[in-house]
Amino acid sequence: MKSVTRILVTGAGGFIGHHLVNRLKQEGHWVRGVDLKHPEYEASAADEFEVRDLRNWDECVSATRGSIDEVYNLAADMGGIGYITAFHAAIARNNILINAHMLEAARQNGVQRFLFSSSACVYAQSKQKEADVVPLQEEDAFPAEPEPGYGWEKLYAEELCRYYWHDYKFETRIVRFHNVYGPLGTYDGGKEKAPAAICRKVALAANGDPIEIWGDGHQTRSFMYVDDCVEGLLRIMASNYRDALNLGTEEIVSINQLTDLVCEIAGKRLVKQYNLSGPQGVRGRNSDNSLLRRTLGWQPSISLRQGLTLTYPWIQKELQAAGRLRIIESVSAA
Ligand SMILES: NC(=O)c1ccc[n+]([C@@H]2O[C@H](COP(=O)([O-])OP(=O)(O)OC[C@H]3O[C@@H](n4cnc5c(N)ncnc54)[C@H](O)[C@@H]3O)[C@@H](O)[C@H]2O)c1
């Protein structure tokens, strides 16, 4: 019989955290979710859900109380490229407080394993200057030249995890996500990422309308469907690998290709209009999964087409439920 593990998920009110809680409950574990807010689109499946501000030490101590075996530390102040390039000071301060306090509180409360959710934003920017980028291997984070603010904080928190293993033999896992998307993710309001933003814009547009693209659309990324992300999280937590691992797909696409794919799924033809002053981030970024494959014997396998085919209808349905699609339809019919 499978043993029940007591698990804390921070950021359980957010996109990946909410999906992770669902999966952990399906696997039969006991789960406490903690976040500043409840999940936006459906109730949490967690056994306990606590609203806490994890920038505060006392809240981290309370969150990790009561014989917790594993912590998935996903709480972070974050958003898409527009958000993380606009708020360096607040993001860096908020996240370093969360991560430093969560690590120490988990250690003091006897947690067995601690997983830190890092990001591909830790990679040296000089290695991401071409759209046709060489996929990033874990060692490419050094010499350090990460994304300002958010990337520096993630890289520093990774180091902190390594120090905790070195000095205290505290078991840490470090996961570098490359752009995660899927249903129940933020699609509006400024914190959304490219796939969700493009799905929203396509859903709101009528056939033949213009669609705004930030930059010239030739910038490249890889995108991972959230089910692959959750599967990878469970596997990395269970592994014995303590250093950083990429978790992403190797399916690189330009933002133009991403837009064309969403248009195809939606059955619409739109006219791209480029906003060259819009934030773009690095020119090209892709994951090299060699180390992930060697370590886990597994890698994400859901294609972008499969993932978007599941994501676009969800965003369309949300917009419909909010009454926003009807408005567009009646405006364009007028
Ligand atoms: N989604 C991606 O593409 C991606 C890429 C790289 C890294 N990551 C990392 O993965 C993790 C989860 O990302 P996500 O996409 O689910 O983001 P998300 O914004 O949906 O979830 C993060 C959650 O953390 C919560 N939070 C923020 N500050 C908090 C605080 N002080 N106390 C308690 N909770 C707080 C937020 O309320 C939010 O619900 C984050 O650490 C993020 O940096 C995500």
XYZ file of C-alpha atoms and ligand atoms in Angstrom:
378
model
C 0.000 0.000 0.000
C 1.232 3.507 -0.845
C 2.146 5.511 2.249
C 0.468 8.867 2.797
C 2.859 11.774 2.802
C 2.061 15.081 4.524
C 2.771 17.757 1.970
C 2.788 21.565 2.052
C 2.297 23.417 -1.235
C 2.963 27.153 -1.066
C 1.507 29.206 -3.881
C -1.437 26.765 -3.809
C -3.775 29.579 -4.831
C -1.754 30.088 -8.006
C -1.674 28.333 -11.349
C 0.910 25.533 -10.957
C 0.294 25.151 -7.208
C -3.427 24.533 -7.735
C -2.792 21.859 -10.383
C -0.151 20.279 -8.145
C -2.561 20.079 -5.181
C -5.130 18.327 -7.415
C -2.560 15.756 -8.495
C -1.212 15.158 -4.968
C -4.760 14.566 -3.718
C -5.373 12.098 -6.584
C -2.241 10.262 -5.420
C -3.767 9.977 -1.933
C -1.525 12.378 0.005
C -2.507 14.748 2.796
C -2.022 18.313 1.558
C -1.892 21.757 3.143
C -2.104 24.650 0.703
C -0.910 28.136 1.627
C -1.192 31.346 -0.371
C -2.054 35.026 -0.115
C -5.310 34.155 -1.868
C -7.623 31.250 -2.715
C -7.476 29.793 -6.237
C -9.255 32.059 -8.696
C -11.244 29.631 -10.848
C -12.208 26.646 -8.636
C -11.983 25.603 -4.973
C -8.754 24.029 -3.721
C -8.724 20.266 -3.163
C -6.263 20.675 -0.271
C -7.141 19.145 3.116
C -6.274 22.488 4.705
C -5.993 25.796 2.892
C -4.515 28.709 4.796
C -4.278 32.332 3.707
C -0.856 33.572 4.818
C 1.734 36.129 3.731
C 4.922 34.074 3.518
C 7.164 37.132 3.468
C 6.704 37.015 7.251
C 8.830 34.668 9.322
C 6.040 33.745 11.797
C 3.716 32.797 8.931
C 6.381 30.490 7.463
C 6.850 28.801 10.838
C 3.069 28.252 11.100
C 2.799 27.045 7.503
C 5.452 24.344 8.065
C 4.145 23.177 11.484
C 2.826 19.668 12.265
C 5.155 17.008 10.835
C 5.214 18.073 7.202
C 7.301 15.628 5.111
C 7.687 17.601 1.899
C 7.393 21.247 0.877
C 6.801 22.370 -2.694
C 7.678 26.054 -2.425
C 5.907 27.647 -5.379
C 4.817 30.937 -3.782
C 6.330 33.888 -5.613
C 5.539 37.383 -6.779
C 5.706 36.816 -10.530
C 4.062 37.350 -13.890
C 4.806 37.505 -17.602
C 7.558 39.546 -19.218
C 5.619 42.842 -18.929
C 5.271 42.365 -15.160
C 8.769 41.120 -14.283
C 10.487 43.871 -16.280
C 8.380 46.588 -14.606
C 8.836 45.755 -10.891
C 12.402 44.743 -10.062
C 12.625 45.990 -6.467
C 9.290 44.667 -5.184
C 9.622 41.276 -6.878
C 13.196 40.722 -5.689
C 12.392 41.787 -2.125
C 9.144 39.826 -1.831
C 10.617 36.626 -3.211
C 13.849 36.653 -1.249
C 11.834 37.081 1.961
C 9.523 34.168 1.034
C 12.362 31.835 0.043
C 14.788 32.646 2.865
C 12.086 32.316 5.520
C 10.479 29.214 4.013
C 13.804 27.353 3.809
C 14.743 28.103 7.405
C 11.245 27.470 8.815
C 11.036 24.141 6.970
C 14.451 23.120 8.299
C 13.612 24.101 11.892
C 10.282 22.243 11.721
C 11.942 19.018 10.573
C 10.675 18.905 6.956
C 12.319 16.029 5.041
C 12.481 17.541 1.541
C 12.127 21.042 0.143
C 11.579 21.791 -3.533
C 12.307 25.282 -4.800
C 10.662 26.496 -8.011
C 13.301 28.387 -9.941
C 13.081 29.688 -13.482
C 14.816 29.775 -16.853
C 15.177 33.510 -16.072
C 18.344 32.541 -14.123
C 20.232 31.858 -17.365
C 22.935 34.248 -18.546
C 21.354 36.786 -20.895
C 24.439 36.801 -23.150
C 23.599 33.181 -24.085
C 20.098 34.124 -25.277
C 20.783 36.823 -27.848
C 19.748 34.913 -31.007
C 16.267 33.708 -31.952
C 17.957 30.513 -33.179
C 19.359 29.991 -29.680
C 21.526 27.103 -28.484
C 19.319 25.271 -25.928
C 20.290 26.103 -22.364
C 22.088 23.544 -20.238
C 22.041 23.832 -16.470
C 25.667 25.037 -16.365
C 24.752 28.047 -18.560
C 23.508 29.925 -15.484
C 27.143 30.777 -14.713
C 28.993 33.124 -14.966
C 25.897 34.834 -13.583
C 24.059 37.389 -15.726
C 20.381 36.580 -15.130
C 17.210 38.572 -15.825
C 17.256 41.707 -13.602
C 15.194 41.455 -10.408
C 13.254 38.198 -10.752
C 16.133 36.194 -12.296
C 18.731 37.403 -9.786
C 16.443 36.492 -6.906
C 15.781 33.007 -8.294
C 19.492 32.397 -8.806
C 20.305 33.565 -5.293
C 17.576 31.359 -3.786
C 19.002 28.395 -5.732
C 22.358 29.119 -4.080
C 20.661 29.302 -0.703
C 19.248 25.789 -1.289
C 22.761 24.532 -2.073
C 24.122 26.156 1.116
C 21.376 24.489 3.167
C 22.401 21.099 1.825
C 26.096 21.840 2.313
C 25.877 23.255 5.841
C 22.847 21.416 7.300
C 22.360 18.386 5.028
C 18.847 19.737 4.453
C 17.441 17.936 1.372
C 16.621 20.460 -1.341
C 15.453 20.085 -4.955
C 15.777 22.896 -7.522
C 13.532 23.045 -10.606
C 14.048 25.553 -13.424
C 10.682 25.921 -15.176
C 10.557 27.066 -18.782
C 7.205 28.864 -19.502
C 4.289 26.832 -18.208
C 0.756 27.233 -19.619
C -2.626 25.533 -19.440
C -6.212 25.879 -18.201
C -6.794 27.702 -14.878
C -3.828 30.017 -15.549
C -3.974 33.819 -15.435
C -5.011 35.100 -18.858
C -5.629 38.793 -18.189
C -4.721 41.684 -15.923
C -0.977 42.108 -16.607
C 0.476 38.961 -14.957
C -0.421 36.599 -17.825
C 2.262 34.985 -20.000
C 2.512 34.817 -23.788
C 0.391 31.686 -24.538
C -2.506 32.861 -22.349
C -2.257 36.457 -23.612
C -2.339 35.307 -27.229
C -5.247 32.914 -26.599
C -7.159 35.821 -25.015
C -6.396 38.227 -27.858
C -7.383 35.653 -30.477
C -10.594 34.772 -28.634
C -11.578 38.441 -28.363
C -10.838 39.209 -32.036
C -13.239 38.804 -34.935
C -11.998 37.292 -38.189
C -9.757 39.753 -40.062
C -9.094 41.927 -36.976
C -5.583 43.097 -36.047
C -3.768 41.333 -33.199
C -1.037 43.122 -31.245
C 2.280 41.262 -30.850
C 5.030 42.578 -28.564
C 8.304 42.901 -30.507
C 8.756 41.647 -34.081
C 7.372 38.180 -33.261
C 10.626 36.428 -34.201
C 11.684 36.020 -30.552
C 11.603 32.345 -29.544
C 10.636 30.270 -26.505
C 9.567 26.747 -25.549
C 6.312 26.193 -23.663
C 5.362 23.354 -21.307
C 1.802 22.163 -20.664
C 0.934 22.197 -16.956
C 0.304 18.409 -16.686
C 3.896 17.757 -17.793
C 5.063 20.348 -15.265
C 3.245 18.633 -12.381
C 4.493 15.187 -13.435
C 8.052 16.558 -13.542
C 7.696 18.149 -10.105
C 6.679 14.832 -8.532
C 9.518 12.986 -10.257
C 12.158 15.553 -9.289
C 10.976 15.618 -5.676
C 11.252 11.798 -5.559
C 14.701 11.756 -7.197
C 18.015 11.966 -5.401
C 19.262 14.855 -7.546
C 19.972 17.998 -5.482
C 21.268 20.450 -8.070
C 19.220 22.490 -10.556
C 17.304 20.725 -13.342
C 15.561 22.201 -16.368
C 11.877 21.370 -16.591
C 10.528 22.424 -19.966
C 10.077 21.218 -23.511
C 12.632 21.409 -26.308
C 9.931 22.423 -28.842
C 11.114 25.933 -29.712
C 8.700 28.289 -31.507
C 8.660 31.980 -32.387
C 5.887 34.153 -31.011
C 4.656 34.456 -34.619
C 4.394 30.650 -34.851
C 2.663 30.502 -31.476
C 0.132 33.083 -32.704
C -0.451 31.188 -35.980
C -1.067 27.979 -34.045
C -3.638 29.609 -31.741
C -5.354 31.207 -34.765
C -5.512 27.805 -36.460
C -7.033 26.181 -33.348
C -9.551 29.042 -33.115
C -10.322 28.901 -36.845
C -9.537 32.621 -37.289
C -7.324 34.653 -39.639
C -5.950 37.763 -37.921
C -3.535 40.486 -39.018
C -0.434 40.733 -36.826
C 0.507 44.235 -35.750
C 3.892 44.593 -34.128
C 4.431 46.813 -31.103
C 8.207 47.192 -31.251
C 8.346 49.045 -27.932
C 6.530 46.200 -26.105
C 8.683 44.144 -23.681
C 10.144 40.994 -25.256
C 12.683 39.613 -22.765
C 15.622 37.717 -24.192
C 15.708 37.120 -27.951
C 15.668 33.338 -27.800
C 15.318 30.675 -25.101
C 15.013 26.910 -25.240
C 15.547 24.089 -22.764
C 18.227 21.422 -23.155
C 16.722 18.392 -21.397
C 19.789 16.123 -21.606
C 20.441 16.221 -17.872
C 16.734 15.832 -17.060
C 16.525 12.732 -19.293
C 19.687 11.238 -17.794
C 18.492 11.909 -14.249
C 14.829 10.907 -14.477
C 14.632 8.777 -17.624
C 11.687 11.035 -18.494
C 10.922 14.402 -20.066
C 7.802 16.441 -20.893
C 6.022 15.031 -23.941
C 2.814 17.008 -24.487
C 3.165 18.970 -27.736
C 2.351 22.669 -27.971
C -0.516 21.866 -30.346
C -2.016 19.341 -27.885
C -1.622 21.733 -24.957
C -3.067 24.760 -26.736
C -5.974 22.664 -28.005
C -6.867 22.176 -24.327
C -6.009 25.721 -23.200
C -7.667 27.897 -25.858
C -11.231 26.592 -25.279
C -10.844 27.127 -21.530
C -9.842 30.794 -21.996
C -12.597 31.264 -24.571
C -15.143 29.797 -22.139
C -13.940 32.097 -19.332
C -14.274 35.161 -21.568
C -17.704 33.981 -22.643
C -18.762 33.523 -19.007
C -17.511 37.044 -18.230
C -19.731 38.369 -21.035
C -16.736 39.656 -22.983
C -17.147 37.605 -26.159
C -20.723 38.720 -26.713
C -19.678 42.379 -26.476
C -17.040 41.902 -29.175
C -19.455 39.940 -31.371
C -22.136 42.607 -31.124
C -19.602 45.421 -31.719
C -18.210 43.728 -34.824
C -21.733 42.948 -36.044
C -22.770 46.597 -35.678
N 4.351 29.721 -14.845
C 5.563 29.756 -15.363
O 5.715 29.764 -16.593
C 6.777 29.782 -14.477
C 8.041 29.866 -15.089
C 9.168 29.906 -14.283
C 9.041 29.823 -12.916
N 7.809 29.738 -12.354
C 7.722 29.682 -10.876
O 6.777 28.695 -10.494
C 6.095 29.093 -9.305
C 4.591 29.048 -9.532
O 4.269 29.872 -10.638
P 2.770 30.087 -11.156
O 2.832 30.185 -12.626
O 1.867 29.108 -10.523
O 2.507 31.555 -10.602
P 1.233 32.154 -9.852
O 1.448 33.635 -9.791
O -0.025 31.664 -10.475
O 1.354 31.515 -8.409
C 2.184 32.042 -7.408
C 1.358 32.175 -6.158
O 2.192 32.665 -5.102
C 1.371 33.476 -4.295
N 2.142 34.419 -3.474
C 2.807 35.524 -3.902
N 3.341 36.163 -2.859
C 2.999 35.459 -1.746
C 3.238 35.644 -0.362
N 3.926 36.699 0.092
N 2.750 34.719 0.504
C 2.023 33.666 0.055
N 1.759 33.445 -1.244
C 2.246 34.333 -2.141
C 0.482 34.233 -5.256
O -0.668 34.741 -4.615
C 0.199 33.180 -6.301
O -1.033 32.539 -6.090
C 6.642 30.470 -8.948
O 7.676 30.341 -8.012
C 7.214 30.968 -10.265
O 8.241 31.924 -10.058
C 6.674 29.721 -13.103
